[in-house]
CSV table of C-alpha atoms in Angstrom, one decimal:
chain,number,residue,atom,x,y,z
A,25,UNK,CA,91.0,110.4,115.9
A,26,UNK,CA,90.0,106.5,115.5
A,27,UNK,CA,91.8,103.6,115.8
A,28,UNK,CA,90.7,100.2,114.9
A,29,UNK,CA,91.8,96.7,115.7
A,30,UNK,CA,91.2,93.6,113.5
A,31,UNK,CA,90.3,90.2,114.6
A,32,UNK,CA,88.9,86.8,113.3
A,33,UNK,CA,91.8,85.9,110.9
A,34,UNK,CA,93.2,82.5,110.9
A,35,UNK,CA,93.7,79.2,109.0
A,36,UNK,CA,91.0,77.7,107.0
A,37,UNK,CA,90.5,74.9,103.9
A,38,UNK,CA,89.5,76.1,100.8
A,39,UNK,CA,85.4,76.6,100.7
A,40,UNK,CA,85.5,77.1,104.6
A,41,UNK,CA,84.2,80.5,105.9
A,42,UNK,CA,85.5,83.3,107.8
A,43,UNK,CA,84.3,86.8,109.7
A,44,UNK,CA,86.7,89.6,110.6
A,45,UNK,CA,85.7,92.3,112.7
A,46,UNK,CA,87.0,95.8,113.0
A,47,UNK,CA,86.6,97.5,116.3
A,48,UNK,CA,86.8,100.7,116.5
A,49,UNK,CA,87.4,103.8,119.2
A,50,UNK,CA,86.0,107.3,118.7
A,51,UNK,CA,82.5,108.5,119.0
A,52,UNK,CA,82.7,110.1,115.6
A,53,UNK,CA,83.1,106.4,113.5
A,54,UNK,CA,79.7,106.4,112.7
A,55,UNK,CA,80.5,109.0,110.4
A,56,UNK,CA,83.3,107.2,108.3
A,57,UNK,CA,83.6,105.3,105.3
A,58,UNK,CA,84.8,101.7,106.3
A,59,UNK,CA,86.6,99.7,103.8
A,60,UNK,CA,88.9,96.6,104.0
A,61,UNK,CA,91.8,95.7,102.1
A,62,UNK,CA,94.2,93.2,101.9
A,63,UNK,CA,97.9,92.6,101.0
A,64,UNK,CA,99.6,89.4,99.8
A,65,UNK,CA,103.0,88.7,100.1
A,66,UNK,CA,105.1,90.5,97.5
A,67,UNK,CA,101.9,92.4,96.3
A,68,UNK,CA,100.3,95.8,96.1
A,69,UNK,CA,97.4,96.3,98.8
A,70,UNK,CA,94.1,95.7,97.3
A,71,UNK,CA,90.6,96.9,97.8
A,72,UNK,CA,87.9,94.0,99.0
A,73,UNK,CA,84.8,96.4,99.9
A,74,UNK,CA,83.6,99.2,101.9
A,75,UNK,CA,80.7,100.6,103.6
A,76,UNK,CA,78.6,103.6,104.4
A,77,UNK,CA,77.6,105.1,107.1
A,78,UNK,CA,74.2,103.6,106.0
A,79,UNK,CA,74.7,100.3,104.8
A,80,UNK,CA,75.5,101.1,101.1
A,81,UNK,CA,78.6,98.9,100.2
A,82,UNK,CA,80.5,98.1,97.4
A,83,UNK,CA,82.9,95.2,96.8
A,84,UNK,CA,85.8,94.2,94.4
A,85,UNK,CA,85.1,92.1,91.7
A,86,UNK,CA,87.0,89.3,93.1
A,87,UNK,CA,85.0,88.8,96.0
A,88,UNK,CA,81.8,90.2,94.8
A,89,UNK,CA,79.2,87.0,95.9
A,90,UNK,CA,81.2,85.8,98.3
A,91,UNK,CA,82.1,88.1,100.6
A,92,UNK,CA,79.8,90.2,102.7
A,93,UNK,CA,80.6,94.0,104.8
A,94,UNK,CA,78.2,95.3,107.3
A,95,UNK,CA,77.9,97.8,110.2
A,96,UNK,CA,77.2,97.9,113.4
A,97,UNK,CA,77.1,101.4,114.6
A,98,UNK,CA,76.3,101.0,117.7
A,99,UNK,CA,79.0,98.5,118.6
A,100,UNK,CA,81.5,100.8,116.2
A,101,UNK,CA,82.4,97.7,114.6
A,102,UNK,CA,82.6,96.5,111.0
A,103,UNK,CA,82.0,92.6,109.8
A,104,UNK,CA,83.8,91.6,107.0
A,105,UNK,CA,81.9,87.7,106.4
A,106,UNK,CA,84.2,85.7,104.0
A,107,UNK,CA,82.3,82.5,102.5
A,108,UNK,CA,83.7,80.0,99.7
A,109,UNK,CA,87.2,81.1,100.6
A,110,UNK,CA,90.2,80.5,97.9
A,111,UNK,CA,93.8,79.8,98.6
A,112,UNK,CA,94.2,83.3,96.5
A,113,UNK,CA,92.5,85.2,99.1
A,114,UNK,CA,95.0,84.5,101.4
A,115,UNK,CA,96.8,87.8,102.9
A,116,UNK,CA,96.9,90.2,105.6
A,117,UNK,CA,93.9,92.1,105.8
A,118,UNK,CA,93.4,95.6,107.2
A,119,UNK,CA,90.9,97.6,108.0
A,120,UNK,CA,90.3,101.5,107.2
A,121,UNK,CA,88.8,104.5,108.0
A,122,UNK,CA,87.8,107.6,105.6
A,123,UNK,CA,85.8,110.0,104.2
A,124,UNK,CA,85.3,108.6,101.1
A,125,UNK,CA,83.7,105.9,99.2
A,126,UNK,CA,86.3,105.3,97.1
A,127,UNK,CA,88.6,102.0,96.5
A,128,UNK,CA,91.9,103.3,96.9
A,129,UNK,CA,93.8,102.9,100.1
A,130,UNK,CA,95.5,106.2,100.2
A,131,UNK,CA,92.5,107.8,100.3
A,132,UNK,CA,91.6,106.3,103.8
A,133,UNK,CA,93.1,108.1,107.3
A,134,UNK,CA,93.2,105.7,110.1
A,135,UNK,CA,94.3,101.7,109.5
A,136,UNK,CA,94.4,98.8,111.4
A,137,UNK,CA,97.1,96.5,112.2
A,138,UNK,CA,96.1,93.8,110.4
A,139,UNK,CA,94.9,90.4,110.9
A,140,UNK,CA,96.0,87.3,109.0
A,141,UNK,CA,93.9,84.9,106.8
A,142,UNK,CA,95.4,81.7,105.3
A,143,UNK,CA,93.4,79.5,103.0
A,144,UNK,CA,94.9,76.2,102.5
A,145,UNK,CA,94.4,74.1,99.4
């Protein structure tokens, strides 16, 4: 079992930065796949990146450049570093769990409760 807990959203200008972190419970995260996603109002969830156990990630084109995911095992807790931030990344953002590398949501198990980020124009 995992459970993870979001933190660092909040209101920013457009081309202002921002780092969530994901804290997580269970000796066995090290293991997972971490990804995060994030949902705007009145839209489908959305995949922004993952990561490996070792450091490989792999991000959506729309923040690809911009956005940075890393890993601290040792802390169980995953960055999510948002730089050059747009008004259209603003959303909920959650963080996930799996076994898989893979950029659909449904195939992660354990999910956050979210953390809000609001870019204003």
């Amino acid at each position: 079992q995992v459970q993870l807990v979001e933190s660092g959203g909040g209101l920013v200008q457009a081309g202002g930065s921002l780092r969530l972190s994901c804290a997580a419970s269970g000796r066995t995260f090290s293991r997972y796949v971490t990804g995060w996603f994030r949902q705007a109002p009145g839209k489908e969830r959305e995949f922004v990146a993952t990561i490996k156990s070792g450091g490989t990630s792999y991000y959506a084109d729309s923040v690809k450049g911009r956005f940075t995911i890393s890993r601290d095992n040792a802390k169980n807790t995953v960055y999510l570093q948002m730089n050059s931030l747009k008004p259209e990344d603003t959303a909920v953002y959650y963080c996930a769990a799996g076994v898989a590398i893979v950029a659909r949501p449904e195939a992660y198990d354990y999910w956050g409760q979210g953390t809000q980020v609001t870019v204003s124009s």
